[in-house]
Amino acid sequence: MSKIKVKNPIVEIDGDEMTRVIWAMLKEHLVLSHLDVDLKYFDLNVMERDRTDDQITHDAAEAIKEYNVGVKCATITPDADRVKEYGLKKQWKSPNGTIRAILDGTVFRKPIMVKNIQPAVRSWKKPIIIGRHAYGDLYKCVEFEVPGKGRAELVFTPQDGGESTVLNVKDFDGPGIIMGIHNTDKSIRSFANACVNYAVSEGVDLWFGAKDTISKVYHAHFKRVFGEIVALRQKELIEAGINYRYLLIDDAVAQMMKHPGGILWACKNYDGDVMSDMVAAGFGSLGMMSSVLVSPNGQYEYEAAHGTVRRHYHLHQKGEPTSTNSVASIFAWSGAIRKRGELDGTPEVCGYADKLEAAVLGCIEDGIMTKDLTHLVTPHQEKYETTEGFIGQVKKRLEKSL
Ligand code: NAP
Ligand code: MG
């Protein structure tokens, strides 16, 4: 079989544990077997990050800046136990966090849907994609336990020597708590631009919710800055047939429960943290959740939303069979391949991504699946494939369609 030529490189980022095992299989059987592609390879397994003092993570992010498309395997974010387990120099930062910061990107999570897994919410027919603003608010807060009677104030001192602004937060007459949170216009604009990029790229409507009726400055400002970017890019949205809608966050939540889906829900940081877990649970399984990091400049990095599936890796190490779901990792590859094809103007490359995804969905809809899905499908089934068995079945089906 002759291979399909991919014009420009894809940045490939390898990772850890079970997902690393799966990664090698996918690359051999579903990527390099059919595509002639230049993969710029960065090995982000935790030992390599440790050896290079995490330089490799920075290099990988810079490569995505250069080539615009990346695909990433799940990686360990070391905690104290992992430092011991792997003998690391220190608790290296989350590679995803580092790459996101370098690209100034926003993460969009999109469930992968199949006919035989019904979402928990009856009206959901298409994916609800969550875009979470991953900067500021609660996650960069300054907080304080008020010990007793006293005044709490909010003070801003301009750097140019102007007069300070002082606002009274609360005159406490006993113990309590206070918190200071912030965001920046720059970060809100990057978030809004990434959301518009993603909505245009996927052809889905864009919703944004906040609570500006109560927070008449903070949330209202956020809403205005976000809305200004949307207004600036109105022409692109109209051309793509995309509607933008601002809603109060509680209204957005209520609407979502009767919505058919097929939309991008842009969330402030905390809302995104909470709602992405709700939506993920509502659609079924972590193994079926894809994720893409989009920069305001139009760079894309695709990955699975789940982690390195450590428990399965330990079984694998003991030589026991595993049944780990590779669907989200396969969709990371197909997402990157399709985006590469779109940016290069090579429809045959996009076509390959479509066929790969169709092969995966076709398998599951015909009852070929990993163990995690057997109790989610209707009707429930006993029979399941091993990790490599499922990938082999996808390959067979894919090759029939090529
Ligand atoms: P995890 O890898 O998400 O897995 C947690 C559990 O969810 C698994 O034990 C398994 O349940 C189920 N699961 C997740 N993905 C699955 C799949 N593809 N197929 C079948 N079952 C799946 O989380 P973890 O094991 O707690 O974390 C391991 C490491 O992942 C951590 O070091 C963390 O830092 C890292 N992590 C990385 C990323 C990333 O790189 N994007 C994201 C999250 C976490 P059962 O055990 O019940 O089968
Ligand atoms: Mg969460």
GROMACS .gro file of C-alpha atoms and ligand atoms in nm:
model
  451
    1MET     CA    1   0.000   0.000   0.000
    2SER     CA    2   0.144   0.339  -0.093
    3LYS     CA    3   0.168   0.592   0.186
    4ILE     CA    4  -0.004   0.931   0.195
    5LYS     CA    5   0.246   1.214   0.192
    6VAL     CA    6   0.212   1.472   0.469
    7LYS     CA    7   0.359   1.802   0.354
    8ASN     CA    8   0.479   1.959   0.678
    9PRO     CA    9   0.601   1.809   1.006
   10ILE     CA   10   0.395   1.721   1.312
   11VAL     CA   11   0.551   1.764   1.655
   12GLU     CA   12   0.524   1.434   1.841
   13ILE     CA   13   0.552   1.438   2.219
   14ASP     CA   14   0.597   1.102   2.387
   15GLY     CA   15   0.500   1.036   2.748
   16ASP     CA   16   0.476   0.788   3.030
   17GLU     CA   17   0.349   0.454   3.155
   18MET     CA   18   0.051   0.280   2.990
   19THR     CA   19  -0.017   0.561   2.748
   20ARG     CA   20   0.347   0.539   2.635
   21VAL     CA   21   0.299   0.169   2.563
   22ILE     CA   22  -0.015   0.250   2.363
   23TRP     CA   23   0.159   0.539   2.190
   24ALA     CA   24   0.422   0.317   2.031
   25MET     CA   25   0.150   0.080   1.902
   26LEU     CA   26  -0.055   0.364   1.753
   27LYS     CA   27   0.247   0.516   1.586
   28GLU     CA   28   0.347   0.186   1.427
   29HIS     CA   29   0.006   0.054   1.326
   30LEU     CA   30  -0.209   0.360   1.259
   31VAL     CA   31   0.031   0.642   1.168
   32LEU     CA   32   0.365   0.547   1.012
   33SER     CA   33   0.208   0.241   0.847
   34HIS     CA   34  -0.001   0.464   0.622
   35LEU     CA   35   0.148   0.812   0.631
   36ASP     CA   36   0.478   0.944   0.505
   37VAL     CA   37   0.517   1.208   0.773
   38ASP     CA   38   0.809   1.392   0.930
   39LEU     CA   39   0.756   1.360   1.305
   40LYS     CA   40   0.961   1.599   1.517
   41TYR     CA   41   1.001   1.373   1.820
   42PHE     CA   42   1.032   1.494   2.179
   43ASP     CA   43   1.050   1.237   2.453
   44LEU     CA   44   0.882   1.383   2.761
   45ASN     CA   45   0.891   1.071   2.973
   46VAL     CA   46   0.959   1.173   3.328
   47MET     CA   47   1.319   1.044   3.333
   48GLU     CA   48   1.408   1.247   3.026
   49ARG     CA   49   1.252   1.560   3.175
   50ASP     CA   50   1.456   1.494   3.486
   51ARG     CA   51   1.778   1.437   3.288
   52THR     CA   52   1.734   1.760   3.088
   53ASP     CA   53   1.614   1.967   3.386
   54ASP     CA   54   1.284   1.996   3.198
   55GLN     CA   55   1.450   2.167   2.900
   56ILE     CA   56   1.293   1.903   2.674
   57THR     CA   57   0.944   2.032   2.765
   58HIS     CA   58   1.040   2.386   2.668
   59ASP     CA   59   1.194   2.260   2.344
   60ALA     CA   60   0.876   2.069   2.258
   61ALA     CA   61   0.662   2.379   2.315
   62GLU     CA   62   0.895   2.588   2.096
   63ALA     CA   63   0.867   2.323   1.824
   64ILE     CA   64   0.487   2.353   1.830
   65LYS     CA   65   0.530   2.728   1.790
   66GLU     CA   66   0.744   2.659   1.486
   67TYR     CA   67   0.535   2.389   1.317
   68ASN     CA   68   0.187   2.482   1.448
   69VAL     CA   69   0.065   2.125   1.505
   70GLY     CA   70   0.156   1.885   1.784
   71VAL     CA   71   0.030   1.561   1.933
   72LYS     CA   72   0.105   1.463   2.290
   73CYS     CA   73   0.099   1.142   2.492
   74ALA     CA   74  -0.009   1.166   2.857
   75THR     CA   75   0.274   1.239   3.098
   76ILE     CA   76   0.335   1.202   3.470
   77THR     CA   77   0.316   1.517   3.677
   78PRO     CA   78   0.545   1.407   3.959
   79ASP     CA   79   0.425   1.429   4.318
   80ALA     CA   80   0.637   1.338   4.621
   81ASP     CA   81   0.571   0.966   4.569
   82ARG     CA   82   0.680   0.982   4.205
   83VAL     CA   83   1.000   1.163   4.299
   84LYS     CA   84   1.085   0.862   4.518
   85GLU     CA   85   0.958   0.602   4.271
   86TYR     CA   86   1.164   0.739   3.979
   87GLY     CA   87   1.450   0.891   4.182
   88LEU     CA   88   1.385   1.238   4.039
   89LYS     CA   89   1.581   1.555   4.118
   90LYS     CA   90   1.260   1.736   4.208
   91GLN     CA   91   0.883   1.758   4.157
   92TRP     CA   92   0.893   1.890   3.802
   93LYS     CA   93   0.601   2.110   3.702
   94SER     CA   94   0.316   1.971   3.496
   95PRO     CA   95   0.442   1.953   3.133
   96ASN     CA   96   0.092   2.046   3.017
   97GLY     CA   97   0.103   2.357   3.233
   98THR     CA   98   0.447   2.451   3.098
   99ILE     CA   99   0.346   2.402   2.734
  100ARG     CA  100   0.020   2.588   2.791
  101ALA     CA  101   0.205   2.881   2.945
  102ILE     CA  102   0.459   2.899   2.659
  103LEU     CA  103   0.187   2.885   2.393
  104ASP     CA  104  -0.045   3.109   2.602
  105GLY     CA  105  -0.306   2.850   2.509
  106THR     CA  106  -0.653   2.739   2.610
  107VAL     CA  107  -0.754   2.376   2.653
  108PHE     CA  108  -1.072   2.251   2.486
  109ARG     CA  109  -1.215   1.916   2.592
  110LYS     CA  110  -1.445   1.735   2.356
  111PRO     CA  111  -1.621   1.403   2.422
  112ILE     CA  112  -1.600   1.136   2.152
  113MET     CA  113  -1.951   1.003   2.090
  114VAL     CA  114  -2.071   0.665   1.967
  115LYS     CA  115  -2.428   0.553   1.894
  116ASN     CA  116  -2.432   0.281   2.159
  117ILE     CA  117  -2.331   0.502   2.452
  118GLN     CA  118  -2.615   0.729   2.559
  119PRO     CA  119  -2.512   1.043   2.747
  120ALA     CA  120  -2.661   1.079   3.094
  121VAL     CA  121  -2.851   1.386   2.973
  122ARG     CA  122  -3.117   1.280   2.721
  123SER     CA  123  -3.100   1.592   2.509
  124TRP     CA  124  -2.724   1.569   2.443
  125LYS     CA  125  -2.686   1.446   2.085
  126LYS     CA  126  -2.360   1.618   1.993
  127PRO     CA  127  -2.052   1.702   2.197
  128ILE     CA  128  -2.051   1.986   2.444
  129ILE     CA  129  -1.701   2.123   2.427
  130ILE     CA  130  -1.564   2.305   2.729
  131GLY     CA  131  -1.305   2.578   2.688
  132ARG     CA  132  -1.156   2.661   3.025
  133HIS     CA  133  -0.974   2.985   3.088
  134ALA     CA  134  -0.680   2.844   3.277
  135TYR     CA  135  -0.542   3.162   3.429
  136GLY     CA  136  -0.616   3.361   3.741
  137ASP     CA  137  -0.931   3.394   3.953
  138LEU     CA  138  -0.942   3.138   4.235
  139TYR     CA  139  -0.627   2.963   4.105
  140LYS     CA  140  -0.400   3.261   4.168
  141CYS     CA  141  -0.577   3.395   4.472
  142VAL     CA  142  -0.437   3.551   4.784
  143GLU     CA  143  -0.634   3.453   5.090
  144PHE     CA  144  -0.629   3.526   5.456
  145GLU     CA  145  -0.789   3.400   5.774
  146VAL     CA  146  -0.907   3.705   5.961
  147PRO     CA  147  -0.825   3.645   6.330
  148GLY     CA  148  -1.070   3.893   6.477
  149LYS     CA  149  -1.197   4.248   6.482
  150GLY     CA  150  -1.049   4.478   6.218
  151ARG     CA  151  -1.082   4.630   5.872
  152ALA     CA  152  -1.001   4.451   5.544
  153GLU     CA  153  -0.918   4.677   5.249
  154LEU     CA  154  -0.842   4.640   4.880
  155VAL     CA  155  -0.551   4.866   4.783
  156PHE     CA  156  -0.415   4.943   4.439
  157THR     CA  157  -0.097   5.150   4.408
  158PRO     CA  158  -0.014   5.273   4.056
  159GLN     CA  159   0.349   5.224   3.951
  160ASP     CA  160   0.369   5.574   3.803
  161GLY     CA  161   0.338   5.728   4.148
  162GLY     CA  162  -0.028   5.828   4.132
  163GLU     CA  163  -0.252   5.808   4.433
  164SER     CA  164  -0.353   5.467   4.570
  165THR     CA  165  -0.713   5.350   4.550
  166VAL     CA  166  -0.843   5.201   4.875
  167LEU     CA  167  -1.170   5.011   4.897
  168ASN     CA  168  -1.320   4.885   5.216
  169VAL     CA  169  -1.390   4.512   5.188
  170LYS     CA  170  -1.531   4.451   5.534
  171ASP     CA  171  -1.522   4.583   5.885
  172PHE     CA  172  -1.495   4.257   6.075
  173ASP     CA  173  -1.638   4.239   6.422
  174GLY     CA  174  -1.506   3.886   6.470
  175PRO     CA  175  -1.302   3.614   6.293
  176GLY     CA  176  -1.365   3.543   5.925
  177ILE     CA  177  -1.195   3.500   5.588
  178ILE     CA  178  -1.099   3.719   5.292
  179MET     CA  179  -0.961   3.656   4.944
  180GLY     CA  180  -0.811   3.866   4.667
  181ILE     CA  181  -0.839   3.742   4.310
  182HIS     CA  182  -0.731   3.892   3.981
  183ASN     CA  183  -0.718   3.849   3.607
  184THR     CA  184  -0.550   4.042   3.327
  185ASP     CA  185  -0.694   4.185   3.007
  186LYS     CA  186  -0.410   4.020   2.816
  187SER     CA  187  -0.502   3.675   2.941
  188ILE     CA  188  -0.875   3.728   2.882
  189ARG     CA  189  -0.803   3.840   2.525
  190SER     CA  190  -0.584   3.534   2.458
  191PHE     CA  191  -0.862   3.315   2.595
  192ALA     CA  192  -1.124   3.484   2.377
  193ASN     CA  193  -0.903   3.458   2.068
  194ALA     CA  194  -0.836   3.089   2.131
  195CYS     CA  195  -1.212   3.031   2.174
  196VAL     CA  196  -1.289   3.205   1.844
  197ASN     CA  197  -1.010   3.006   1.673
  198TYR     CA  198  -1.152   2.683   1.806
  199ALA     CA  199  -1.517   2.767   1.727
  200VAL     CA  200  -1.423   2.858   1.369
  201SER     CA  201  -1.203   2.548   1.337
  202GLU     CA  202  -1.485   2.318   1.456
  203GLY     CA  203  -1.778   2.515   1.314
  204VAL     CA  204  -1.963   2.530   1.646
  205ASP     CA  205  -2.151   2.812   1.822
  206LEU     CA  206  -1.976   2.988   2.107
  207TRP     CA  207  -2.133   3.052   2.448
  208PHE     CA  208  -1.979   3.240   2.734
  209GLY     CA  209  -2.128   3.265   3.079
  210ALA     CA  210  -2.043   3.478   3.382
  211LYS     CA  211  -2.227   3.652   3.665
  212ASP     CA  212  -2.211   4.018   3.570
  213THR     CA  213  -2.543   4.097   3.736
  214ILE     CA  214  -2.382   4.035   4.075
  215SER     CA  215  -2.016   4.108   4.003
  216LYS     CA  216  -2.073   4.439   3.830
  217VAL     CA  217  -1.702   4.515   3.794
  218TYR     CA  218  -1.502   4.189   3.786
  219HIS     CA  219  -1.737   3.970   3.585
  220ALA     CA  220  -1.870   4.265   3.385
  221HIS     CA  221  -1.514   4.357   3.286
  222PHE     CA  222  -1.438   3.997   3.190
  223LYS     CA  223  -1.756   3.984   2.980
  224ARG     CA  224  -1.672   4.315   2.809
  225VAL     CA  225  -1.309   4.224   2.722
  226PHE     CA  226  -1.417   3.881   2.595
  227GLY     CA  227  -1.698   4.042   2.395
  228GLU     CA  228  -1.463   4.299   2.241
  229ILE     CA  229  -1.247   4.023   2.091
  230VAL     CA  230  -1.556   3.844   1.959
  231ALA     CA  231  -1.673   4.173   1.804
  232LEU     CA  232  -1.333   4.231   1.644
  233ARG     CA  233  -1.355   3.889   1.481
  234GLN     CA  234  -1.723   3.912   1.393
  235LYS     CA  235  -1.653   3.876   1.020
  236GLU     CA  236  -1.481   3.537   1.063
  237LEU     CA  237  -1.764   3.414   1.284
  238ILE     CA  238  -2.033   3.525   1.038
  239GLU     CA  239  -1.848   3.365   0.747
  240ALA     CA  240  -1.828   3.038   0.941
  241GLY     CA  241  -2.199   3.065   1.037
  242ILE     CA  242  -2.118   3.080   1.406
  243ASN     CA  243  -2.331   3.255   1.666
  244TYR     CA  244  -2.192   3.406   1.983
  245ARG     CA  245  -2.407   3.419   2.290
  246TYR     CA  246  -2.341   3.563   2.633
  247LEU     CA  247  -2.551   3.417   2.916
  248LEU     CA  248  -2.555   3.442   3.290
  249ILE     CA  249  -2.365   3.137   3.416
  250ASP     CA  250  -2.668   2.987   3.594
  251ASP     CA  251  -2.878   3.034   3.281
  252ALA     CA  252  -2.600   2.867   3.078
  253VAL     CA  253  -2.603   2.566   3.311
  254ALA     CA  254  -2.982   2.535   3.290
  255GLN     CA  255  -2.984   2.574   2.910
  256MET     CA  256  -2.710   2.314   2.877
  257MET     CA  257  -2.936   2.050   3.035
  258LYS     CA  258  -3.190   2.084   2.751
  259HIS     CA  259  -2.946   2.157   2.472
  260PRO     CA  260  -2.866   1.910   2.192
  261GLY     CA  261  -2.495   1.997   2.212
  262GLY     CA  262  -2.261   2.079   1.928
  263ILE     CA  263  -2.142   2.397   2.099
  264LEU     CA  264  -1.834   2.543   2.259
  265TRP     CA  265  -1.894   2.657   2.614
  266ALA     CA  266  -1.628   2.907   2.716
  267CYS     CA  267  -1.589   2.902   3.093
  268LYS     CA  268  -1.408   3.113   3.345
  269ASN     CA  269  -1.141   2.920   3.532
  270TYR     CA  270  -1.347   2.782   3.821
  271ASP     CA  271  -1.658   2.721   3.612
  272GLY     CA  272  -1.443   2.532   3.360
  273ASP     CA  273  -1.286   2.316   3.631
  274VAL     CA  274  -1.627   2.216   3.766
  275MET     CA  275  -1.825   2.196   3.443
  276SER     CA  276  -1.564   1.999   3.249
  277ASP     CA  277  -1.584   1.719   3.505
  278MET     CA  278  -1.963   1.728   3.498
  279VAL     CA  279  -1.977   1.718   3.119
  280ALA     CA  280  -1.711   1.442   3.103
  281ALA     CA  281  -1.906   1.225   3.347
  282GLY     CA  282  -2.229   1.298   3.159
  283PHE     CA  283  -2.085   1.179   2.829
  284GLY     CA  284  -1.945   0.855   2.970
  285SER     CA  285  -1.578   0.782   3.011
  286LEU     CA  286  -1.241   0.949   3.048
  287GLY     CA  287  -1.115   0.710   2.785
  288MET     CA  288  -1.348   0.885   2.538
  289MET     CA  289  -1.251   1.245   2.609
  290SER     CA  290  -1.020   1.427   2.370
  291SER     CA  291  -0.844   1.748   2.441
  292VAL     CA  292  -0.674   2.017   2.236
  293LEU     CA  293  -0.462   2.311   2.339
  294VAL     CA  294  -0.520   2.609   2.109
  295SER     CA  295  -0.304   2.920   2.116
  296PRO     CA  296  -0.433   3.267   2.027
  297ASN     CA  297  -0.190   3.255   1.731
  298GLY     CA  298  -0.346   2.940   1.590
  299GLN     CA  299  -0.117   2.663   1.713
  300TYR     CA  300  -0.279   2.331   1.803
  301GLU     CA  301  -0.165   2.051   2.033
  302TYR     CA  302  -0.387   1.742   2.056
  303GLU     CA  303  -0.397   1.488   2.338
  304ALA     CA  304  -0.617   1.254   2.540
  305ALA     CA  305  -0.779   1.412   2.845
  306HIS     CA  306  -0.691   1.117   3.071
  307GLY     CA  307  -0.362   1.049   3.245
  308THR     CA  308  -0.105   0.774   3.207
  309VAL     CA  309  -0.340   0.501   3.341
  310ARG     CA  310  -0.092   0.389   3.600
  311ARG     CA  311  -0.288   0.094   3.740
  312HIS     CA  312  -0.302  -0.069   3.397
  313TYR     CA  313   0.069  -0.003   3.346
  314HIS     CA  314   0.152  -0.198   3.659
  315LEU     CA  315  -0.049  -0.493   3.523
  316HIS     CA  316   0.134  -0.459   3.193
  317GLN     CA  317   0.471  -0.458   3.372
  318LYS     CA  318   0.378  -0.782   3.545
  319GLY     CA  319   0.308  -0.931   3.203
  320GLU     CA  320  -0.067  -0.943   3.260
  321PRO     CA  321  -0.307  -0.860   2.977
  322THR     CA  322  -0.460  -0.512   2.982
  323SER     CA  323  -0.767  -0.363   2.827
  324THR     CA  324  -0.686   0.006   2.816
  325ASN     CA  325  -0.894   0.235   2.601
  326SER     CA  326  -0.682   0.393   2.327
  327VAL     CA  327  -0.965   0.590   2.167
  328ALA     CA  328  -0.874   0.932   2.308
  329SER     CA  329  -0.509   0.880   2.211
  330ILE     CA  330  -0.609   0.773   1.859
  331PHE     CA  331  -0.826   1.086   1.831
  332ALA     CA  332  -0.529   1.294   1.943
  333TRP     CA  333  -0.341   1.160   1.641
  334SER     CA  334  -0.635   1.197   1.403
  335GLY     CA  335  -0.696   1.552   1.530
  336ALA     CA  336  -0.334   1.649   1.466
  337ILE     CA  337  -0.328   1.477   1.127
  338ARG     CA  338  -0.651   1.650   1.017
  339LYS     CA  339  -0.529   1.990   1.136
  340ARG     CA  340  -0.198   1.936   0.951
  341GLY     CA  341  -0.395   1.856   0.636
  342GLU     CA  342  -0.614   2.164   0.679
  343LEU     CA  343  -0.318   2.397   0.729
  344ASP     CA  344  -0.127   2.238   0.439
  345GLY     CA  345  -0.428   2.226   0.206
  346THR     CA  346  -0.394   1.848   0.157
  347PRO     CA  347  -0.745   1.696   0.164
  348GLU     CA  348  -0.613   1.339   0.132
  349VAL     CA  349  -0.441   1.383   0.468
  350CYS     CA  350  -0.766   1.508   0.627
  351GLY     CA  351  -0.942   1.215   0.461
  352TYR     CA  352  -0.707   0.973   0.634
  353ALA     CA  353  -0.793   1.126   0.972
  354ASP     CA  354  -1.165   1.092   0.895
  355LYS     CA  355  -1.125   0.726   0.801
  356LEU     CA  356  -0.920   0.652   1.110
  357GLU     CA  357  -1.189   0.802   1.334
  358ALA     CA  358  -1.464   0.623   1.143
  359ALA     CA  359  -1.280   0.293   1.194
  360VAL     CA  360  -1.265   0.352   1.570
  361LEU     CA  361  -1.632   0.449   1.601
  362GLY     CA  362  -1.735   0.163   1.371
  363CYS     CA  363  -1.556  -0.091   1.589
  364ILE     CA  364  -1.724   0.029   1.910
  365GLU     CA  365  -2.065   0.048   1.746
  366ASP     CA  366  -2.016  -0.313   1.630
  367GLY     CA  367  -1.937  -0.425   1.985
  368ILE     CA  368  -1.556  -0.425   1.956
  369MET     CA  369  -1.433  -0.228   2.257
  370THR     CA  370  -1.213  -0.220   2.564
  371LYS     CA  371  -1.336  -0.324   2.907
  372ASP     CA  372  -1.413   0.027   3.039
  373LEU     CA  373  -1.688   0.069   2.777
  374THR     CA  374  -1.864  -0.265   2.824
  375HIS     CA  375  -2.087  -0.140   3.106
  376LEU     CA  376  -2.154   0.194   2.934
  377VAL     CA  377  -2.289   0.059   2.605
  378THR     CA  378  -2.647  -0.049   2.549
  379PRO     CA  379  -2.696  -0.336   2.560
  380HIS     CA  380  -2.423  -0.405   2.817
  381GLN     CA  381  -2.179  -0.672   2.706
  382GLU     CA  382  -1.930  -0.912   2.861
  383LYS     CA  383  -1.692  -0.946   2.570
  384TYR     CA  384  -1.400  -0.708   2.538
  385GLU     CA  385  -1.069  -0.669   2.357
  386THR     CA  386  -0.720  -0.636   2.501
  387THR     CA  387  -0.531  -0.310   2.450
  388GLU     CA  388  -0.348  -0.444   2.145
  389GLY     CA  389  -0.649  -0.643   2.027
  390PHE     CA  390  -0.860  -0.328   1.994
  391ILE     CA  391  -0.587  -0.142   1.804
  392GLY     CA  392  -0.548  -0.441   1.572
  393GLN     CA  393  -0.922  -0.441   1.498
  394VAL     CA  394  -0.915  -0.068   1.425
  395LYS     CA  395  -0.625  -0.122   1.188
  396LYS     CA  396  -0.807  -0.398   1.003
  397ARG     CA  397  -1.118  -0.186   0.961
  398LEU     CA  398  -0.919   0.121   0.860
  399GLU     CA  399  -0.732  -0.070   0.590
  400LYS     CA  400  -1.060  -0.194   0.442
  401SER     CA  401  -1.172   0.167   0.406
  402LEU     CA  402  -0.855   0.304   0.245
  403NAP     P1  403  -0.564   0.834   3.485
  403NAP     O1  404  -0.448   0.795   3.406
  403NAP     O2  405  -0.655   0.934   3.420
  403NAP     O3  406  -0.646   0.705   3.525
  403NAP     C1  407  -0.736   0.697   3.633
  403NAP     C2  408  -0.827   0.577   3.615
  403NAP     O4  409  -0.926   0.609   3.516
  403NAP     C3  410  -0.758   0.454   3.563
  403NAP     O5  411  -0.698   0.381   3.666
  403NAP     C4  412  -0.870   0.382   3.495
  403NAP     O6  413  -0.960   0.323   3.586
  403NAP     C5  414  -0.946   0.498   3.431
  403NAP     N1  415  -0.893   0.532   3.297
  403NAP     C6  416  -0.835   0.649   3.260
  403NAP     N2  417  -0.803   0.645   3.131
  403NAP     C7  418  -0.838   0.524   3.087
  403NAP     C8  419  -0.828   0.459   2.961
  403NAP     N3  420  -0.772   0.519   2.856
  403NAP     N4  421  -0.873   0.332   2.950
  403NAP     C9  422  -0.928   0.269   3.053
  403NAP     N5  423  -0.941   0.326   3.176
  403NAP    C10  424  -0.897   0.450   3.192
  403NAP     O7  425  -0.519   0.894   3.623
  403NAP     P2  426  -0.409   0.835   3.726
  403NAP     O8  427  -0.378   0.693   3.697
  403NAP     O9  428  -0.460   0.874   3.857
  403NAP    O10  429  -0.286   0.926   3.697
  403NAP    C11  430  -0.170   0.875   3.639
  403NAP    C12  431  -0.078   0.987   3.600
  403NAP    O11  432  -0.136   1.063   3.495
  403NAP    C13  433  -0.044   1.087   3.707
  403NAP    O12  434   0.095   1.089   3.726
  403NAP    C14  435  -0.091   1.221   3.655
  403NAP    O13  436   0.002   1.322   3.684
  403NAP    C15  437  -0.099   1.196   3.508
  403NAP     N6  438  -0.196   1.278   3.433
  403NAP    C16  439  -0.154   1.325   3.313
  403NAP    C17  440  -0.241   1.394   3.232
  403NAP    C18  441  -0.191   1.443   3.100
  403NAP    O14  442  -0.076   1.427   3.066
  403NAP     N7  443  -0.276   1.500   3.021
  403NAP    C19  444  -0.373   1.414   3.272
  403NAP    C20  445  -0.414   1.362   3.395
  403NAP    C21  446  -0.325   1.293   3.474
  403NAP     P3  447  -0.947   0.172   3.639
  403NAP    O15  448  -0.820   0.168   3.718
  403NAP    O16  449  -1.070   0.159   3.723
  403NAP    O17  450  -0.945   0.079   3.523
  404MG      MG  451  -1.201   1.958   3.778
   0.00000   0.00000   0.00000
